[in-house]
Each structure stands twice: as structure tokens, then as C-alpha cells.
Amino acid sequence: MSLLFAASAFALPAASASPTIATAHRSQRHARRAEVASMGLFDALKGAFANEEFVADDRRVRASHILIKGEGDLEKVVELMQELGQRVQREPDRLAPIFAELARRESQCSSASSGGDLGLFGPGKMVQEFDTALFPAEDAPQPGAILGPVVTDFGCHLILVTKREQNRDQVEEKLARND
């Protein structure tokens, strides 16, 4: 049944349709064929696979954060940094889980429920202060780096870099995101 439907969806106009409509349809098909033929096979393929979103210097980072808002936000972030430092000294292999626990407990951002995870993002996707901290011109912070306090209009942040990618296959990423 679906095969019959698919075939009828691409059928030429019925004989009962006016001859003008059928002629116009054929003219459009012939014009498109002539255009593709004049472009050349390789030009047509090049156009089909053009990636206008490709960026030569593709830099992305995956990060988690703890956001503290309001009065005393800076002091609270400094206090959390001290607690994080003390706990990581006792358990050096547990930086990410300890950070996620603190984010769930203390962060005032909706990402708190996911341990503060902000996902994978590139420059220009977050506020300018995040770009300055995460995408400096030189010596970009590597996974495991703790950045902060970072003060924005939203409040005061403590940031953990969990992953860094540079010049990865963007087509593969685009397909994986399915957007």
C-alpha cells in the first residue's frame, strides 16, 4: 500500500489535468536537467556536499559549573573551591564526581540536576566571561582544570573543564547531534 502511495506521489499530472499544467511541469524538469548538465557533474557534487557551517579552527569544550546567585555569591564560590580542594586532596581520582555532587547540592542553575554539566559547546555559545575563561588565545585550560570564580550577570561560577576538542570532524558531530 505504501509503495503504491509513493509511486502516485511522484506521478506526472493526470491526463484530465489541463495540457498547460503538464507542459509547464515538463518544462521545469527539462530546465533543471539542463542546468545540472551545464554545471558539470563535479560542480553538482561539490554543491551537494558544501558545508557552510564548517569552521577551520573548530574549538569546543565540555564543562560543568556551579552557579551561586545573590548576596555573598563570591564568598560562597571561594568556600566551595576550598571544600573541593580539600576533598580532591583526599581522593585525587574523584574530581568530576565530587564536583558533580557539589553542583547538585549548591548550584542555583537548572544544570544542577545533571551535576552542573553544560554539555559540549564552542566559543560564542555562552556568556562572554565563559568564552574569556574557556577559550583564551593561548594556553587553553585542559580537562580537569578548575576555573573561577567567574563573575557574570547571572552570578558567580565555578567551572570544571571535563573535555576539550579541537578540529574534530564536524560532519560527524553534526550528524550525531541530528540538528
PDB file of C-alpha atoms in Angstrom, residues 30-175:
ATOM      1  CA  HIS A  30      13.890  19.862 -18.654  1.00  0.00           C
ATOM      2  CA  ALA A  31      15.178  23.226 -17.392  1.00  0.00           C
ATOM      3  CA  ARG A  32      16.523  21.578 -14.202  1.00  0.00           C
ATOM      4  CA  ARG A  33      18.206  18.794 -16.206  1.00  0.00           C
ATOM      5  CA  ALA A  34      19.822  21.342 -18.499  1.00  0.00           C
ATOM      6  CA  GLU A  35      21.029  23.362 -15.504  1.00  0.00           C
ATOM      7  CA  VAL A  36      22.607  20.299 -13.850  1.00  0.00           C
ATOM      8  CA  ALA A  37      24.195  19.221 -17.138  1.00  0.00           C
ATOM      9  CA  SER A  38      25.692  22.665 -17.715  1.00  0.00           C
ATOM     10  CA  MET A  39      27.096  22.751 -14.185  1.00  0.00           C
ATOM     11  CA  GLY A  40      29.042  19.590 -14.709  1.00  0.00           C
ATOM     12  CA  LEU A  41      28.989  16.508 -12.554  1.00  0.00           C
ATOM     13  CA  PHE A  42      31.707  17.643 -10.149  1.00  0.00           C
ATOM     14  CA  ASP A  43      30.170  21.077  -9.639  1.00  0.00           C
ATOM     15  CA  ALA A  44      26.852  19.447  -8.761  1.00  0.00           C
ATOM     16  CA  LEU A  45      28.569  17.120  -6.277  1.00  0.00           C
ATOM     17  CA  LYS A  46      30.558  19.976  -4.782  1.00  0.00           C
ATOM     18  CA  GLY A  47      27.364  21.951  -4.247  1.00  0.00           C
ATOM     19  CA  ALA A  48      25.598  18.974  -2.705  1.00  0.00           C
ATOM     20  CA  PHE A  49      28.346  18.414  -0.149  1.00  0.00           C
ATOM     21  CA  ALA A  50      29.198  22.037   0.639  1.00  0.00           C
ATOM     22  CA  ASN A  51      29.384  22.569   4.379  1.00  0.00           C
ATOM     23  CA  GLU A  52      28.756  26.239   5.015  1.00  0.00           C
ATOM     24  CA  GLU A  53      28.908  25.705   8.781  1.00  0.00           C
ATOM     25  CA  PHE A  54      32.493  24.386   8.680  1.00  0.00           C
ATOM     26  CA  VAL A  55      34.907  26.382  10.766  1.00  0.00           C
ATOM     27  CA  ALA A  56      38.613  25.941  10.088  1.00  0.00           C
ATOM     28  CA  ASP A  57      39.581  26.465  13.730  1.00  0.00           C
ATOM     29  CA  ASP A  58      36.945  24.403  15.494  1.00  0.00           C
ATOM     30  CA  ARG A  59      37.355  24.553  19.271  1.00  0.00           C
ATOM     31  CA  ARG A  60      34.860  23.057  21.661  1.00  0.00           C
ATOM     32  CA  VAL A  61      34.809  22.307  25.344  1.00  0.00           C
ATOM     33  CA  ARG A  62      32.619  20.280  27.641  1.00  0.00           C
ATOM     34  CA  ALA A  63      32.283  21.873  31.042  1.00  0.00           C
ATOM     35  CA  SER A  64      30.313  21.716  34.256  1.00  0.00           C
ATOM     36  CA  HIS A  65      29.647  24.637  36.546  1.00  0.00           C
ATOM     37  CA  ILE A  66      28.273  25.680  39.884  1.00  0.00           C
ATOM     38  CA  LEU A  67      26.300  28.931  39.862  1.00  0.00           C
ATOM     39  CA  ILE A  68      25.781  30.947  43.029  1.00  0.00           C
ATOM     40  CA  LYS A  69      23.474  33.957  42.804  1.00  0.00           C
ATOM     41  CA  GLY A  70      22.859  36.946  45.016  1.00  0.00           C
ATOM     42  CA  GLU A  71      24.496  38.490  48.036  1.00  0.00           C
ATOM     43  CA  GLY A  72      27.689  36.755  49.103  1.00  0.00           C
ATOM     44  CA  ASP A  73      27.999  34.792  45.840  1.00  0.00           C
ATOM     45  CA  LEU A  74      31.753  35.356  45.508  1.00  0.00           C
ATOM     46  CA  GLU A  75      32.441  34.295  49.094  1.00  0.00           C
ATOM     47  CA  LYS A  76      30.321  31.158  48.643  1.00  0.00           C
ATOM     48  CA  VAL A  77      32.219  30.165  45.476  1.00  0.00           C
ATOM     49  CA  VAL A  78      35.558  30.648  47.268  1.00  0.00           C
ATOM     50  CA  GLU A  79      34.228  28.461  50.104  1.00  0.00           C
ATOM     51  CA  LEU A  80      33.186  25.769  47.581  1.00  0.00           C
ATOM     52  CA  MET A  81      36.626  25.948  45.942  1.00  0.00           C
ATOM     53  CA  GLN A  82      38.234  25.273  49.328  1.00  0.00           C
ATOM     54  CA  GLU A  83      35.904  22.344  50.031  1.00  0.00           C
ATOM     55  CA  LEU A  84      36.550  20.927  46.556  1.00  0.00           C
ATOM     56  CA  GLY A  85      40.319  21.272  47.032  1.00  0.00           C
ATOM     57  CA  GLN A  86      40.262  19.511  50.411  1.00  0.00           C
ATOM     58  CA  ARG A  87      38.127  16.636  49.174  1.00  0.00           C
ATOM     59  CA  VAL A  88      40.158  16.148  45.982  1.00  0.00           C
ATOM     60  CA  GLN A  89      43.376  16.028  48.034  1.00  0.00           C
ATOM     61  CA  ARG A  90      41.922  13.057  49.922  1.00  0.00           C
ATOM     62  CA  GLU A  91      40.557  11.411  46.745  1.00  0.00           C
ATOM     63  CA  PRO A  92      42.551  12.711  43.732  1.00  0.00           C
ATOM     64  CA  ASP A  93      40.862  10.414  41.198  1.00  0.00           C
ATOM     65  CA  ARG A  94      37.371  11.668  42.041  1.00  0.00           C
ATOM     66  CA  LEU A  95      37.460  15.303  40.884  1.00  0.00           C
ATOM     67  CA  ALA A  96      34.494  15.039  38.484  1.00  0.00           C
ATOM     68  CA  PRO A  97      32.179  13.086  40.836  1.00  0.00           C
ATOM     69  CA  ILE A  98      32.982  15.410  43.759  1.00  0.00           C
ATOM     70  CA  PHE A  99      32.343  18.474  41.571  1.00  0.00           C
ATOM     71  CA  ALA A 100      29.029  16.973  40.359  1.00  0.00           C
ATOM     72  CA  GLU A 101      27.967  16.298  43.963  1.00  0.00           C
ATOM     73  CA  LEU A 102      28.750  19.907  44.940  1.00  0.00           C
ATOM     74  CA  ALA A 103      26.856  21.186  41.889  1.00  0.00           C
ATOM     75  CA  ARG A 104      23.788  19.125  42.783  1.00  0.00           C
ATOM     76  CA  ARG A 105      23.935  20.378  46.360  1.00  0.00           C
ATOM     77  CA  GLU A 106      24.842  24.052  45.869  1.00  0.00           C
ATOM     78  CA  SER A 107      24.273  25.272  42.282  1.00  0.00           C
ATOM     79  CA  GLN A 108      21.350  27.580  41.595  1.00  0.00           C
ATOM     80  CA  CYS A 109      21.227  26.707  37.893  1.00  0.00           C
ATOM     81  CA  SER A 110      18.903  24.250  36.183  1.00  0.00           C
ATOM     82  CA  SER A 111      22.001  22.235  35.251  1.00  0.00           C
ATOM     83  CA  ALA A 112      22.410  21.333  38.944  1.00  0.00           C
ATOM     84  CA  SER A 113      20.267  18.225  38.478  1.00  0.00           C
ATOM     85  CA  SER A 114      22.821  16.918  35.971  1.00  0.00           C
ATOM     86  CA  GLY A 115      25.813  17.709  38.179  1.00  0.00           C
ATOM     87  CA  GLY A 116      26.291  21.116  36.564  1.00  0.00           C
ATOM     88  CA  ASP A 117      27.006  19.625  33.110  1.00  0.00           C
ATOM     89  CA  LEU A 118      26.654  22.255  30.378  1.00  0.00           C
ATOM     90  CA  GLY A 119      27.396  19.860  27.525  1.00  0.00           C
ATOM     91  CA  LEU A 120      29.739  20.423  24.595  1.00  0.00           C
ATOM     92  CA  PHE A 121      29.890  23.974  23.214  1.00  0.00           C
ATOM     93  CA  GLY A 122      32.110  26.314  21.263  1.00  0.00           C
ATOM     94  CA  PRO A 123      33.053  29.973  21.524  1.00  0.00           C
ATOM     95  CA  GLY A 124      30.124  32.368  21.383  1.00  0.00           C
ATOM     96  CA  LYS A 125      27.565  29.900  22.783  1.00  0.00           C
ATOM     97  CA  MET A 126      27.821  31.062  26.399  1.00  0.00           C
ATOM     98  CA  VAL A 127      28.292  34.470  28.007  1.00  0.00           C
ATOM     99  CA  GLN A 128      31.453  36.436  27.167  1.00  0.00           C
ATOM    100  CA  GLU A 129      33.034  35.748  30.565  1.00  0.00           C
ATOM    101  CA  PHE A 130      32.841  31.981  29.871  1.00  0.00           C
ATOM    102  CA  ASP A 131      34.474  32.489  26.462  1.00  0.00           C
ATOM    103  CA  THR A 132      37.274  34.502  28.060  1.00  0.00           C
ATOM    104  CA  ALA A 133      37.921  31.793  30.664  1.00  0.00           C
ATOM    105  CA  LEU A 134      37.466  28.715  28.429  1.00  0.00           C
ATOM    106  CA  PHE A 135      38.763  29.902  25.031  1.00  0.00           C
ATOM    107  CA  PRO A 136      41.803  32.121  25.635  1.00  0.00           C
ATOM    108  CA  ALA A 137      44.125  32.888  22.724  1.00  0.00           C
ATOM    109  CA  GLU A 138      46.889  30.802  24.327  1.00  0.00           C
ATOM    110  CA  ASP A 139      47.146  28.015  26.900  1.00  0.00           C
ATOM    111  CA  ALA A 140      43.545  26.817  26.892  1.00  0.00           C
ATOM    112  CA  PRO A 141      42.568  25.072  30.129  1.00  0.00           C
ATOM    113  CA  GLN A 142      42.748  21.294  29.765  1.00  0.00           C
ATOM    114  CA  PRO A 143      40.322  18.687  31.139  1.00  0.00           C
ATOM    115  CA  GLY A 144      40.464  18.636  34.913  1.00  0.00           C
ATOM    116  CA  ALA A 145      41.100  22.387  35.191  1.00  0.00           C
ATOM    117  CA  ILE A 146      39.033  24.315  37.716  1.00  0.00           C
ATOM    118  CA  LEU A 147      38.280  27.912  36.720  1.00  0.00           C
ATOM    119  CA  GLY A 148      36.838  30.523  38.971  1.00  0.00           C
ATOM    120  CA  PRO A 149      35.450  32.434  40.416  1.00  0.00           C
ATOM    121  CA  VAL A 150      33.996  33.669  37.113  1.00  0.00           C
ATOM    122  CA  VAL A 151      31.604  36.574  37.653  1.00  0.00           C
ATOM    123  CA  THR A 152      28.770  37.124  35.132  1.00  0.00           C
ATOM    124  CA  ASP A 153      25.416  38.914  35.121  1.00  0.00           C
ATOM    125  CA  PHE A 154      23.885  35.604  36.274  1.00  0.00           C
ATOM    126  CA  GLY A 155      26.056  35.321  39.385  1.00  0.00           C
ATOM    127  CA  CYS A 156      29.353  33.760  40.327  1.00  0.00           C
ATOM    128  CA  HIS A 157      30.511  30.490  38.730  1.00  0.00           C
ATOM    129  CA  LEU A 158      32.977  27.734  39.458  1.00  0.00           C
ATOM    130  CA  ILE A 159      33.796  25.865  36.225  1.00  0.00           C
ATOM    131  CA  LEU A 160      35.266  22.402  35.672  1.00  0.00           C
ATOM    132  CA  VAL A 161      36.630  21.593  32.194  1.00  0.00           C
ATOM    133  CA  THR A 162      35.715  17.955  31.517  1.00  0.00           C
ATOM    134  CA  LYS A 163      36.635  17.608  27.830  1.00  0.00           C
ATOM    135  CA  ARG A 164      38.320  19.648  25.110  1.00  0.00           C
ATOM    136  CA  GLU A 165      38.112  19.067  21.360  1.00  0.00           C
ATOM    137  CA  GLN A 166      39.893  20.854  18.577  1.00  0.00           C
ATOM    138  CA  ASN A 167      39.389  20.447  14.823  1.00  0.00           C
ATOM    139  CA  ARG A 168      37.292  17.305  15.170  1.00  0.00           C
ATOM    140  CA  ASP A 169      35.324  16.015  12.213  1.00  0.00           C
ATOM    141  CA  GLN A 170      32.450  18.494  12.182  1.00  0.00           C
ATOM    142  CA  VAL A 171      30.315  16.488   9.764  1.00  0.00           C
ATOM    143  CA  GLU A 172      30.377  13.553  12.171  1.00  0.00           C
ATOM    144  CA  GLU A 173      29.409  15.846  15.043  1.00  0.00           C
ATOM    145  CA  LYS A 174      26.582  17.459  13.059  1.00  0.00           C
ATOM    146  CA  LEU A 175      25.131  14.035  12.269  1.00  0.00           C
TER     147      LEU A 175
END
